[in-house]
Amino acid sequence: MKSNLLSNIKNPADLRLLDETQLPQLAKELRDFIIDIVSVKEGHLGASLGVVELTIALHYVFNTPEDLLVWDVGHQAYGHKILTERRENFDTNRQLGGISGFPRRSESVYDTFGVGHSSTSISAALGMAIASQLKGEINKQHIAVIGDASIASGMAFEGLNHAGVTDANLLVILNDNAIGIDPSVGALKKYLTAVKEGKNPKKNNMIKSLNFDYSGPVDGHDLIGLIKELNRLKNIKGPKFLHIVTTKGKGLQQAEENQVKYHAPGKFDASTGEIHLKSEENLPPKYQDVFGLTILDLAKKNEKIIGITPAMPSGSSLKFMMDEIPERAFDVGIAEQHAVTLSAGMATQGMIVYCNIYSTFLQRAYDQLIHDVALQNLPVIFCLDRAGLVGEDGATHHGVFDIAYLRAIPNMIIYAPINEIALQNILYTAQLGLKNPIAIRYPRGRGVISNWQVKNFGHYETIEIGKANCLKKGIKTAVISTGAIGNNVIEAFNECTNAETIAHYDFPFIKPLDYNTLHHVLSNFNSIITIEDGTIKGGFGSAVLEFAAANNFTNRIEILGIPDIFIEHGTVNELQQLCKIDVKSLVNLFSNR
């Protein structure tokens, strides 16, 4: 009977005490450990399973943490975390108060760079390598692990372009598995496929042309072979590039066969791999599906409609349109800047472009948003999925800054629907012909209308731009909410015994504000509470305060929202409790009015 190797490894120093012949057994144990924990606790599965051998080889060959290892995105870093002093608390992964699902510097000295957005590893590791040179640390190693989907991003190419004219001690490892979250796309994918198949590009190597010492492709699951190659590369100076080929989900048959679903499968049976399906009968739809099915319906009726997403067709549900109208729906890869300016170019030619980007990822294209869209006042329709608190992915993924960063941009309309019907109606209204760009922000997860049906398509209503709504009348205090967080207010009123004196206004348009309604509210209520699921610095409440100050109102105005800190990981409800915008907190607040 084989001994349990993993239980005796606390850190890479323990790992390096093993004989090479023991490492394949360790790989099996590490893979099983990840499967056992993630099957119960949930998280990102397939990416980490695919790099088990690479993870072991890196920590076995290099002297981490003195040698600096940077992971791209972080979906693939579970094995890394387990081998670097976090095995015993790995079951707290992504939970409130537990370890992060992504590498973060404050958590471990082995996490050399915090990640969550893609394509940052090469630039970060190059920066470290140049700094080491300047400090005279000429033998220190710097390793960036990047996926084939991430390397297609502009920032990764910028890093490669710079690294190639340096003599920095940098090793870039391309983990080529032909998939990110969804299958990789683009000409670079085709090039890498040709390289793997031994065709002409292997001779006319673009990486070599950038002055990298290129080796590969090599089998990323051949642990002993990887160790041999990494030891060779360790003694070569200057920028190096190792191309490895892996299988996402390696070691779990279902994860290998359905790589998209098993990227983050939820709870599943560790022995069979079968996902524990939850009954969705009579549940409200996911906002992403409302978007995806609605834009498909609209596109069937309006041939000018285009859908664009930077590498999230399944997550955004643009996949519905890509499947039925592929000539007008585009996955452009992990390239948010390109997605925005591509949309702008199409808009100049009269196309109606729905550019679907997660809120946290639109931040990466802020310059394009300002210069290429808003400055030219092109009516691109930005659909910001995952706005607000997104839960277990944590600080890198919360979409809490979009209201603040969009409010500052001239010409921009900002709309936050309170429910699925409002989302459908604004998607319909936008394609009728707006004179300005618009950002439609909606949350991750399900809506509130349990009987929402696809058959209701076609019964859309036009929304008046800039119009607020009175949802509940009152006489003492007015609550002003924007977006889906308004449903917390509605639920709190239902549970509060003395809420009859409190009015509730829904302001779906954050910009332009309904100044007439706001003037009425400020004129008739001494106490005002604004509620949003974005940062209170520069957000919706700030807009209300600005109007009040400009018009000499002296009302007591309280702003509820995301405080001026980075919010960690946990369930959405737990994080809303921390921010005092959950139903229970609101009931307590309203009860004292």
PDB file of C-alpha atoms in Angstrom, residues 238-501:
ATOM      1  CA  GLY A 238      17.682  35.884 -20.885  1.00  0.00           C
ATOM      2  CA  PRO A 239      14.055  35.541 -21.949  1.00  0.00           C
ATOM      3  CA  LYS A 240      12.881  31.961 -22.460  1.00  0.00           C
ATOM      4  CA  PHE A 241       9.581  30.493 -23.632  1.00  0.00           C
ATOM      5  CA  LEU A 242       8.327  26.977 -22.889  1.00  0.00           C
ATOM      6  CA  HIS A 243       5.279  25.759 -24.794  1.00  0.00           C
ATOM      7  CA  ILE A 244       3.490  22.932 -22.977  1.00  0.00           C
ATOM      8  CA  VAL A 245       0.357  21.086 -24.045  1.00  0.00           C
ATOM      9  CA  THR A 246      -2.156  20.071 -21.375  1.00  0.00           C
ATOM     10  CA  THR A 247      -5.738  18.893 -21.046  1.00  0.00           C
ATOM     11  CA  LYS A 248      -8.079  21.043 -18.999  1.00  0.00           C
ATOM     12  CA  GLY A 249      -9.862  18.868 -16.442  1.00  0.00           C
ATOM     13  CA  LYS A 250      -7.177  16.166 -16.628  1.00  0.00           C
ATOM     14  CA  GLY A 251      -7.925  13.177 -14.406  1.00  0.00           C
ATOM     15  CA  LEU A 252     -11.705  13.544 -14.239  1.00  0.00           C
ATOM     16  CA  GLN A 253     -13.388  12.110 -17.310  1.00  0.00           C
ATOM     17  CA  GLN A 254     -16.418  14.402 -17.292  1.00  0.00           C
ATOM     18  CA  ALA A 255     -14.196  17.465 -16.826  1.00  0.00           C
ATOM     19  CA  GLU A 256     -12.076  16.434 -19.795  1.00  0.00           C
ATOM     20  CA  GLU A 257     -15.121  15.802 -21.977  1.00  0.00           C
ATOM     21  CA  ASN A 258     -17.103  18.918 -20.989  1.00  0.00           C
ATOM     22  CA  GLN A 259     -14.476  21.523 -20.263  1.00  0.00           C
ATOM     23  CA  VAL A 260     -16.797  24.530 -20.330  1.00  0.00           C
ATOM     24  CA  LYS A 261     -19.256  23.112 -17.784  1.00  0.00           C
ATOM     25  CA  TYR A 262     -16.499  21.812 -15.497  1.00  0.00           C
ATOM     26  CA  HIS A 263     -14.581  25.080 -15.410  1.00  0.00           C
ATOM     27  CA  ALA A 264     -16.619  25.844 -12.294  1.00  0.00           C
ATOM     28  CA  PRO A 265     -19.206  23.050 -12.026  1.00  0.00           C
ATOM     29  CA  GLY A 266     -20.650  23.728  -8.587  1.00  0.00           C
ATOM     30  CA  LYS A 267     -21.136  20.713  -6.318  1.00  0.00           C
ATOM     31  CA  PHE A 268     -20.578  17.285  -7.874  1.00  0.00           C
ATOM     32  CA  ASP A 269     -19.957  13.638  -6.974  1.00  0.00           C
ATOM     33  CA  ALA A 270     -16.199  13.265  -6.491  1.00  0.00           C
ATOM     34  CA  SER A 271     -16.229   9.581  -7.434  1.00  0.00           C
ATOM     35  CA  THR A 272     -18.377   9.780 -10.569  1.00  0.00           C
ATOM     36  CA  GLY A 273     -17.978  13.420 -11.560  1.00  0.00           C
ATOM     37  CA  GLU A 274     -21.736  13.832 -11.930  1.00  0.00           C
ATOM     38  CA  ILE A 275     -22.899  17.359 -11.145  1.00  0.00           C
ATOM     39  CA  HIS A 276     -25.573  17.719  -8.466  1.00  0.00           C
ATOM     40  CA  LEU A 277     -28.303  19.440 -10.418  1.00  0.00           C
ATOM     41  CA  LYS A 278     -30.625  21.820  -8.620  1.00  0.00           C
ATOM     42  CA  SER A 279     -34.238  21.971  -9.588  1.00  0.00           C
ATOM     43  CA  GLU A 280     -34.875  25.134 -11.585  1.00  0.00           C
ATOM     44  CA  GLU A 281     -38.617  24.672 -11.786  1.00  0.00           C
ATOM     45  CA  ASN A 282     -40.450  27.945 -11.140  1.00  0.00           C
ATOM     46  CA  LEU A 283     -37.183  29.724 -10.346  1.00  0.00           C
ATOM     47  CA  PRO A 284     -36.642  33.223 -11.746  1.00  0.00           C
ATOM     48  CA  PRO A 285     -34.300  33.318 -14.756  1.00  0.00           C
ATOM     49  CA  LYS A 286     -30.679  34.362 -14.615  1.00  0.00           C
ATOM     50  CA  TYR A 287     -30.167  37.929 -15.756  1.00  0.00           C
ATOM     51  CA  GLN A 288     -27.527  36.731 -18.227  1.00  0.00           C
ATOM     52  CA  ASP A 289     -30.091  34.451 -19.879  1.00  0.00           C
ATOM     53  CA  VAL A 290     -32.639  37.258 -20.047  1.00  0.00           C
ATOM     54  CA  PHE A 291     -30.001  39.278 -21.908  1.00  0.00           C
ATOM     55  CA  GLY A 292     -28.982  36.425 -24.193  1.00  0.00           C
ATOM     56  CA  LEU A 293     -32.478  35.307 -25.150  1.00  0.00           C
ATOM     57  CA  THR A 294     -33.750  38.861 -25.563  1.00  0.00           C
ATOM     58  CA  ILE A 295     -30.925  40.005 -27.826  1.00  0.00           C
ATOM     59  CA  LEU A 296     -31.434  36.880 -29.935  1.00  0.00           C
ATOM     60  CA  ASP A 297     -35.140  37.692 -30.279  1.00  0.00           C
ATOM     61  CA  LEU A 298     -34.387  41.299 -31.183  1.00  0.00           C
ATOM     62  CA  ALA A 299     -31.636  40.332 -33.628  1.00  0.00           C
ATOM     63  CA  LYS A 300     -34.019  38.041 -35.521  1.00  0.00           C
ATOM     64  CA  LYS A 301     -36.219  41.077 -36.163  1.00  0.00           C
ATOM     65  CA  ASN A 302     -33.501  43.703 -36.692  1.00  0.00           C
ATOM     66  CA  GLU A 303     -30.691  42.775 -39.064  1.00  0.00           C
ATOM     67  CA  LYS A 304     -28.520  45.659 -37.883  1.00  0.00           C
ATOM     68  CA  ILE A 305     -28.057  44.173 -34.409  1.00  0.00           C
ATOM     69  CA  ILE A 306     -24.567  42.875 -33.571  1.00  0.00           C
ATOM     70  CA  GLY A 307     -23.443  41.048 -30.418  1.00  0.00           C
ATOM     71  CA  ILE A 308     -19.851  41.222 -29.146  1.00  0.00           C
ATOM     72  CA  THR A 309     -18.190  39.684 -26.095  1.00  0.00           C
ATOM     73  CA  PRO A 310     -14.542  39.412 -25.042  1.00  0.00           C
ATOM     74  CA  ALA A 311     -14.241  35.686 -24.319  1.00  0.00           C
ATOM     75  CA  MET A 312     -17.390  35.167 -22.241  1.00  0.00           C
ATOM     76  CA  PRO A 313     -20.033  33.790 -24.639  1.00  0.00           C
ATOM     77  CA  SER A 314     -21.336  31.197 -22.171  1.00  0.00           C
ATOM     78  CA  GLY A 315     -21.098  33.382 -19.071  1.00  0.00           C
ATOM     79  CA  SER A 316     -22.856  36.283 -20.769  1.00  0.00           C
ATOM     80  CA  SER A 317     -25.282  34.026 -22.688  1.00  0.00           C
ATOM     81  CA  LEU A 318     -24.366  35.645 -26.005  1.00  0.00           C
ATOM     82  CA  LYS A 319     -23.864  31.984 -26.945  1.00  0.00           C
ATOM     83  CA  PHE A 320     -27.571  31.809 -27.831  1.00  0.00           C
ATOM     84  CA  MET A 321     -27.061  34.346 -30.620  1.00  0.00           C
ATOM     85  CA  MET A 322     -23.695  32.889 -31.638  1.00  0.00           C
ATOM     86  CA  ASP A 323     -25.354  29.525 -32.206  1.00  0.00           C
ATOM     87  CA  GLU A 324     -28.267  30.850 -34.281  1.00  0.00           C
ATOM     88  CA  ILE A 325     -26.842  33.945 -35.984  1.00  0.00           C
ATOM     89  CA  PRO A 326     -23.058  33.370 -35.952  1.00  0.00           C
ATOM     90  CA  GLU A 327     -22.355  35.964 -38.660  1.00  0.00           C
ATOM     91  CA  ARG A 328     -23.563  38.724 -36.326  1.00  0.00           C
ATOM     92  CA  ALA A 329     -22.289  37.528 -32.942  1.00  0.00           C
ATOM     93  CA  PHE A 330     -18.582  37.655 -32.123  1.00  0.00           C
ATOM     94  CA  ASP A 331     -16.342  36.272 -29.409  1.00  0.00           C
ATOM     95  CA  VAL A 332     -13.182  38.366 -29.847  1.00  0.00           C
ATOM     96  CA  GLY A 333     -11.105  36.605 -27.190  1.00  0.00           C
ATOM     97  CA  ILE A 334      -9.738  38.150 -24.008  1.00  0.00           C
ATOM     98  CA  ALA A 335      -9.506  41.584 -25.579  1.00  0.00           C
ATOM     99  CA  GLU A 336     -11.715  44.129 -23.859  1.00  0.00           C
ATOM    100  CA  GLN A 337     -10.041  47.140 -25.475  1.00  0.00           C
ATOM    101  CA  HIS A 338     -10.471  45.647 -28.933  1.00  0.00           C
ATOM    102  CA  ALA A 339     -14.088  44.728 -28.174  1.00  0.00           C
ATOM    103  CA  VAL A 340     -14.968  48.327 -27.310  1.00  0.00           C
ATOM    104  CA  THR A 341     -13.269  49.948 -30.295  1.00  0.00           C
ATOM    105  CA  LEU A 342     -14.535  47.219 -32.636  1.00  0.00           C
ATOM    106  CA  SER A 343     -18.020  48.105 -31.406  1.00  0.00           C
ATOM    107  CA  ALA A 344     -17.327  51.778 -32.035  1.00  0.00           C
ATOM    108  CA  GLY A 345     -16.179  51.048 -35.581  1.00  0.00           C
ATOM    109  CA  MET A 346     -19.339  49.093 -36.309  1.00  0.00           C
ATOM    110  CA  ALA A 347     -21.470  51.848 -34.808  1.00  0.00           C
ATOM    111  CA  THR A 348     -20.007  54.387 -37.259  1.00  0.00           C
ATOM    112  CA  GLN A 349     -21.499  52.281 -40.026  1.00  0.00           C
ATOM    113  CA  GLY A 350     -24.980  52.270 -38.598  1.00  0.00           C
ATOM    114  CA  MET A 351     -24.871  48.917 -36.842  1.00  0.00           C
ATOM    115  CA  ILE A 352     -26.618  48.493 -33.484  1.00  0.00           C
ATOM    116  CA  VAL A 353     -23.936  46.969 -31.294  1.00  0.00           C
ATOM    117  CA  TYR A 354     -24.534  45.240 -27.965  1.00  0.00           C
ATOM    118  CA  CYS A 355     -21.106  44.939 -26.351  1.00  0.00           C
ATOM    119  CA  ASN A 356     -21.455  42.543 -23.418  1.00  0.00           C
ATOM    120  CA  ILE A 357     -18.629  42.805 -20.887  1.00  0.00           C
ATOM    121  CA  TYR A 358     -18.550  41.933 -17.209  1.00  0.00           C
ATOM    122  CA  SER A 359     -18.500  45.129 -15.169  1.00  0.00           C
ATOM    123  CA  THR A 360     -15.098  44.395 -13.653  1.00  0.00           C
ATOM    124  CA  PHE A 361     -13.591  43.775 -17.106  1.00  0.00           C
ATOM    125  CA  LEU A 362     -14.871  46.968 -18.716  1.00  0.00           C
ATOM    126  CA  GLN A 363     -12.427  48.776 -16.435  1.00  0.00           C
ATOM    127  CA  ARG A 364      -9.701  47.388 -18.694  1.00  0.00           C
ATOM    128  CA  ALA A 365     -11.029  49.373 -21.655  1.00  0.00           C
ATOM    129  CA  TYR A 366     -11.617  52.716 -19.967  1.00  0.00           C
ATOM    130  CA  ASP A 367      -9.560  54.715 -22.453  1.00  0.00           C
ATOM    131  CA  GLN A 368     -11.429  53.217 -25.393  1.00  0.00           C
ATOM    132  CA  LEU A 369     -14.717  53.878 -23.633  1.00  0.00           C
ATOM    133  CA  ILE A 370     -13.872  57.567 -23.333  1.00  0.00           C
ATOM    134  CA  HIS A 371     -11.954  58.298 -26.538  1.00  0.00           C
ATOM    135  CA  ASP A 372     -13.422  55.893 -29.068  1.00  0.00           C
ATOM    136  CA  VAL A 373     -17.044  55.785 -27.947  1.00  0.00           C
ATOM    137  CA  ALA A 374     -18.169  58.659 -25.719  1.00  0.00           C
ATOM    138  CA  LEU A 375     -16.039  61.425 -27.243  1.00  0.00           C
ATOM    139  CA  GLN A 376     -17.472  60.577 -30.649  1.00  0.00           C
ATOM    140  CA  ASN A 377     -20.921  60.024 -29.104  1.00  0.00           C
ATOM    141  CA  LEU A 378     -21.357  56.663 -30.785  1.00  0.00           C
ATOM    142  CA  PRO A 379     -24.474  54.815 -29.562  1.00  0.00           C
ATOM    143  CA  VAL A 380     -22.794  51.575 -28.501  1.00  0.00           C
ATOM    144  CA  ILE A 381     -24.942  49.558 -26.075  1.00  0.00           C
ATOM    145  CA  PHE A 382     -22.778  48.254 -23.226  1.00  0.00           C
ATOM    146  CA  CYS A 383     -24.353  45.379 -21.322  1.00  0.00           C
ATOM    147  CA  LEU A 384     -22.507  45.113 -18.023  1.00  0.00           C
ATOM    148  CA  ASP A 385     -23.084  41.657 -16.624  1.00  0.00           C
ATOM    149  CA  ARG A 386     -22.022  40.841 -13.032  1.00  0.00           C
ATOM    150  CA  ALA A 387     -22.545  44.420 -11.829  1.00  0.00           C
ATOM    151  CA  GLY A 388     -22.475  44.811  -8.058  1.00  0.00           C
ATOM    152  CA  LEU A 389     -21.240  42.179  -5.620  1.00  0.00           C
ATOM    153  CA  VAL A 390     -20.590  38.855  -7.365  1.00  0.00           C
ATOM    154  CA  GLY A 391     -19.782  36.646  -4.390  1.00  0.00           C
ATOM    155  CA  GLU A 392     -17.048  34.076  -4.021  1.00  0.00           C
ATOM    156  CA  ASP A 393     -14.739  35.397  -6.752  1.00  0.00           C
ATOM    157  CA  GLY A 394     -14.010  38.342  -4.498  1.00  0.00           C
ATOM    158  CA  ALA A 395     -12.329  41.699  -4.873  1.00  0.00           C
ATOM    159  CA  THR A 396     -10.988  41.229  -8.398  1.00  0.00           C
ATOM    160  CA  HIS A 397     -14.418  40.401  -9.777  1.00  0.00           C
ATOM    161  CA  HIS A 398     -16.927  42.567  -7.903  1.00  0.00           C
ATOM    162  CA  GLY A 399     -18.566  44.985 -10.334  1.00  0.00           C
ATOM    163  CA  VAL A 400     -18.845  47.818  -7.831  1.00  0.00           C
ATOM    164  CA  PHE A 401     -16.972  50.629  -9.573  1.00  0.00           C
ATOM    165  CA  ASP A 402     -18.887  50.982 -12.840  1.00  0.00           C
ATOM    166  CA  ILE A 403     -21.376  53.624 -11.681  1.00  0.00           C
ATOM    167  CA  ALA A 404     -18.552  55.820 -10.401  1.00  0.00           C
ATOM    168  CA  TYR A 405     -16.292  55.430 -13.421  1.00  0.00           C
ATOM    169  CA  LEU A 406     -19.115  55.788 -15.942  1.00  0.00           C
ATOM    170  CA  ARG A 407     -20.757  58.820 -14.314  1.00  0.00           C
ATOM    171  CA  ALA A 408     -17.675  60.891 -15.046  1.00  0.00           C
ATOM    172  CA  ILE A 409     -17.929  60.375 -18.817  1.00  0.00           C
ATOM    173  CA  PRO A 410     -19.900  62.916 -20.889  1.00  0.00           C
ATOM    174  CA  ASN A 411     -22.600  61.613 -23.240  1.00  0.00           C
ATOM    175  CA  MET A 412     -22.942  58.332 -21.312  1.00  0.00           C
ATOM    176  CA  ILE A 413     -26.372  57.032 -20.307  1.00  0.00           C
ATOM    177  CA  ILE A 414     -26.361  54.644 -17.319  1.00  0.00           C
ATOM    178  CA  TYR A 415     -29.329  52.365 -16.639  1.00  0.00           C
ATOM    179  CA  ALA A 416     -29.803  49.772 -13.889  1.00  0.00           C
ATOM    180  CA  PRO A 417     -32.969  47.646 -14.269  1.00  0.00           C
ATOM    181  CA  ILE A 418     -34.770  46.628 -11.098  1.00  0.00           C
ATOM    182  CA  ASN A 419     -35.892  43.304 -12.613  1.00  0.00           C
ATOM    183  CA  GLU A 420     -35.949  41.123 -15.709  1.00  0.00           C
ATOM    184  CA  ILE A 421     -38.815  42.925 -17.436  1.00  0.00           C
ATOM    185  CA  ALA A 422     -37.018  46.260 -17.068  1.00  0.00           C
ATOM    186  CA  LEU A 423     -33.880  44.668 -18.550  1.00  0.00           C
ATOM    187  CA  GLN A 424     -35.820  43.366 -21.537  1.00  0.00           C
ATOM    188  CA  ASN A 425     -37.488  46.710 -22.106  1.00  0.00           C
ATOM    189  CA  ILE A 426     -34.261  48.723 -22.032  1.00  0.00           C
ATOM    190  CA  LEU A 427     -32.618  46.242 -24.425  1.00  0.00           C
ATOM    191  CA  TYR A 428     -35.594  46.766 -26.733  1.00  0.00           C
ATOM    192  CA  THR A 429     -35.594  50.546 -26.307  1.00  0.00           C
ATOM    193  CA  ALA A 430     -31.868  50.855 -27.006  1.00  0.00           C
ATOM    194  CA  GLN A 431     -32.165  49.321 -30.469  1.00  0.00           C
ATOM    195  CA  LEU A 432     -34.913  51.735 -31.496  1.00  0.00           C
ATOM    196  CA  GLY A 433     -32.263  54.412 -31.889  1.00  0.00           C
ATOM    197  CA  LEU A 434     -30.420  56.243 -29.113  1.00  0.00           C
ATOM    198  CA  LYS A 435     -28.342  59.352 -29.704  1.00  0.00           C
ATOM    199  CA  ASN A 436     -25.818  58.410 -27.001  1.00  0.00           C
ATOM    200  CA  PRO A 437     -23.924  55.381 -25.757  1.00  0.00           C
ATOM    201  CA  ILE A 438     -25.633  53.542 -22.920  1.00  0.00           C
ATOM    202  CA  ALA A 439     -24.372  51.227 -20.184  1.00  0.00           C
ATOM    203  CA  ILE A 440     -26.940  48.752 -18.869  1.00  0.00           C
ATOM    204  CA  ARG A 441     -25.737  47.229 -15.591  1.00  0.00           C
ATOM    205  CA  TYR A 442     -27.333  44.124 -14.117  1.00  0.00           C
ATOM    206  CA  PRO A 443     -26.249  41.632 -11.432  1.00  0.00           C
ATOM    207  CA  ARG A 444     -25.009  38.088 -11.448  1.00  0.00           C
ATOM    208  CA  GLY A 445     -27.572  35.460 -10.588  1.00  0.00           C
ATOM    209  CA  ARG A 446     -31.300  35.149 -10.772  1.00  0.00           C
ATOM    210  CA  GLY A 447     -33.920  37.824 -10.984  1.00  0.00           C
ATOM    211  CA  VAL A 448     -37.164  38.043  -9.051  1.00  0.00           C
ATOM    212  CA  ILE A 449     -39.917  37.079 -11.494  1.00  0.00           C
ATOM    213  CA  SER A 450     -40.633  33.361 -11.126  1.00  0.00           C
ATOM    214  CA  ASN A 451     -43.104  33.182 -14.027  1.00  0.00           C
ATOM    215  CA  TRP A 452     -40.866  34.913 -16.564  1.00  0.00           C
ATOM    216  CA  GLN A 453     -41.218  33.033 -19.834  1.00  0.00           C
ATOM    217  CA  VAL A 454     -39.574  33.148 -23.225  1.00  0.00           C
ATOM    218  CA  LYS A 455     -43.072  33.215 -24.764  1.00  0.00           C
ATOM    219  CA  ASN A 456     -43.465  36.772 -23.479  1.00  0.00           C
ATOM    220  CA  PHE A 457     -40.959  37.975 -26.084  1.00  0.00           C
ATOM    221  CA  GLY A 458     -42.367  40.565 -28.421  1.00  0.00           C
ATOM    222  CA  HIS A 459     -44.416  42.257 -25.700  1.00  0.00           C
ATOM    223  CA  TYR A 460     -41.806  44.922 -25.049  1.00  0.00           C
ATOM    224  CA  GLU A 461     -42.441  48.441 -23.828  1.00  0.00           C
ATOM    225  CA  THR A 462     -40.445  51.538 -24.681  1.00  0.00           C
ATOM    226  CA  ILE A 463     -38.696  53.104 -21.703  1.00  0.00           C
ATOM    227  CA  GLU A 464     -38.577  56.872 -21.347  1.00  0.00           C
ATOM    228  CA  ILE A 465     -34.943  57.880 -20.992  1.00  0.00           C
ATOM    229  CA  GLY A 466     -34.193  59.495 -17.642  1.00  0.00           C
ATOM    230  CA  LYS A 467     -37.486  58.597 -15.954  1.00  0.00           C
ATOM    231  CA  ALA A 468     -37.719  57.445 -12.307  1.00  0.00           C
ATOM    232  CA  ASN A 469     -40.629  55.562 -10.733  1.00  0.00           C
ATOM    233  CA  CYS A 470     -42.478  55.840  -7.427  1.00  0.00           C
ATOM    234  CA  LEU A 471     -42.922  52.282  -6.172  1.00  0.00           C
ATOM    235  CA  LYS A 472     -44.403  53.110  -2.791  1.00  0.00           C
ATOM    236  CA  LYS A 473     -45.834  56.277  -1.299  1.00  0.00           C
ATOM    237  CA  GLY A 474     -44.944  57.625   2.147  1.00  0.00           C
ATOM    238  CA  ILE A 475     -44.832  60.799   4.199  1.00  0.00           C
ATOM    239  CA  LYS A 476     -41.715  60.860   6.398  1.00  0.00           C
ATOM    240  CA  THR A 477     -38.727  59.195   4.772  1.00  0.00           C
ATOM    241  CA  ALA A 478     -37.930  58.514   1.126  1.00  0.00           C
ATOM    242  CA  VAL A 479     -35.770  55.611   0.040  1.00  0.00           C
ATOM    243  CA  ILE A 480     -34.188  56.045  -3.376  1.00  0.00           C
ATOM    244  CA  SER A 481     -32.704  52.899  -4.910  1.00  0.00           C
ATOM    245  CA  THR A 482     -31.171  52.097  -8.257  1.00  0.00           C
ATOM    246  CA  GLY A 483     -31.060  48.703  -9.912  1.00  0.00           C
ATOM    247  CA  ALA A 484     -31.777  45.227  -8.606  1.00  0.00           C
ATOM    248  CA  ILE A 485     -30.775  46.118  -5.026  1.00  0.00           C
ATOM    249  CA  GLY A 486     -34.166  47.818  -4.926  1.00  0.00           C
ATOM    250  CA  ASN A 487     -35.671  44.357  -4.477  1.00  0.00           C
ATOM    251  CA  ASN A 488     -33.968  44.180  -1.076  1.00  0.00           C
ATOM    252  CA  VAL A 489     -35.840  47.363  -0.208  1.00  0.00           C
ATOM    253  CA  ILE A 490     -39.155  45.927  -1.380  1.00  0.00           C
ATOM    254  CA  GLU A 491     -38.605  42.752   0.631  1.00  0.00           C
ATOM    255  CA  ALA A 492     -37.590  44.753   3.697  1.00  0.00           C
ATOM    256  CA  PHE A 493     -40.798  46.762   3.487  1.00  0.00           C
ATOM    257  CA  ASN A 494     -42.773  43.522   3.379  1.00  0.00           C
ATOM    258  CA  GLU A 495     -41.077  42.345   6.576  1.00  0.00           C
ATOM    259  CA  CYS A 496     -41.112  45.684   8.385  1.00  0.00           C
ATOM    260  CA  THR A 497     -44.083  46.385  10.679  1.00  0.00           C
ATOM    261  CA  ASN A 498     -43.989  50.170  10.497  1.00  0.00           C
ATOM    262  CA  ALA A 499     -42.879  50.951   6.959  1.00  0.00           C
ATOM    263  CA  GLU A 500     -46.129  52.617   5.915  1.00  0.00           C
ATOM    264  CA  THR A 501     -44.634  56.095   6.332  1.00  0.00           C
TER     265      THR A 501
END
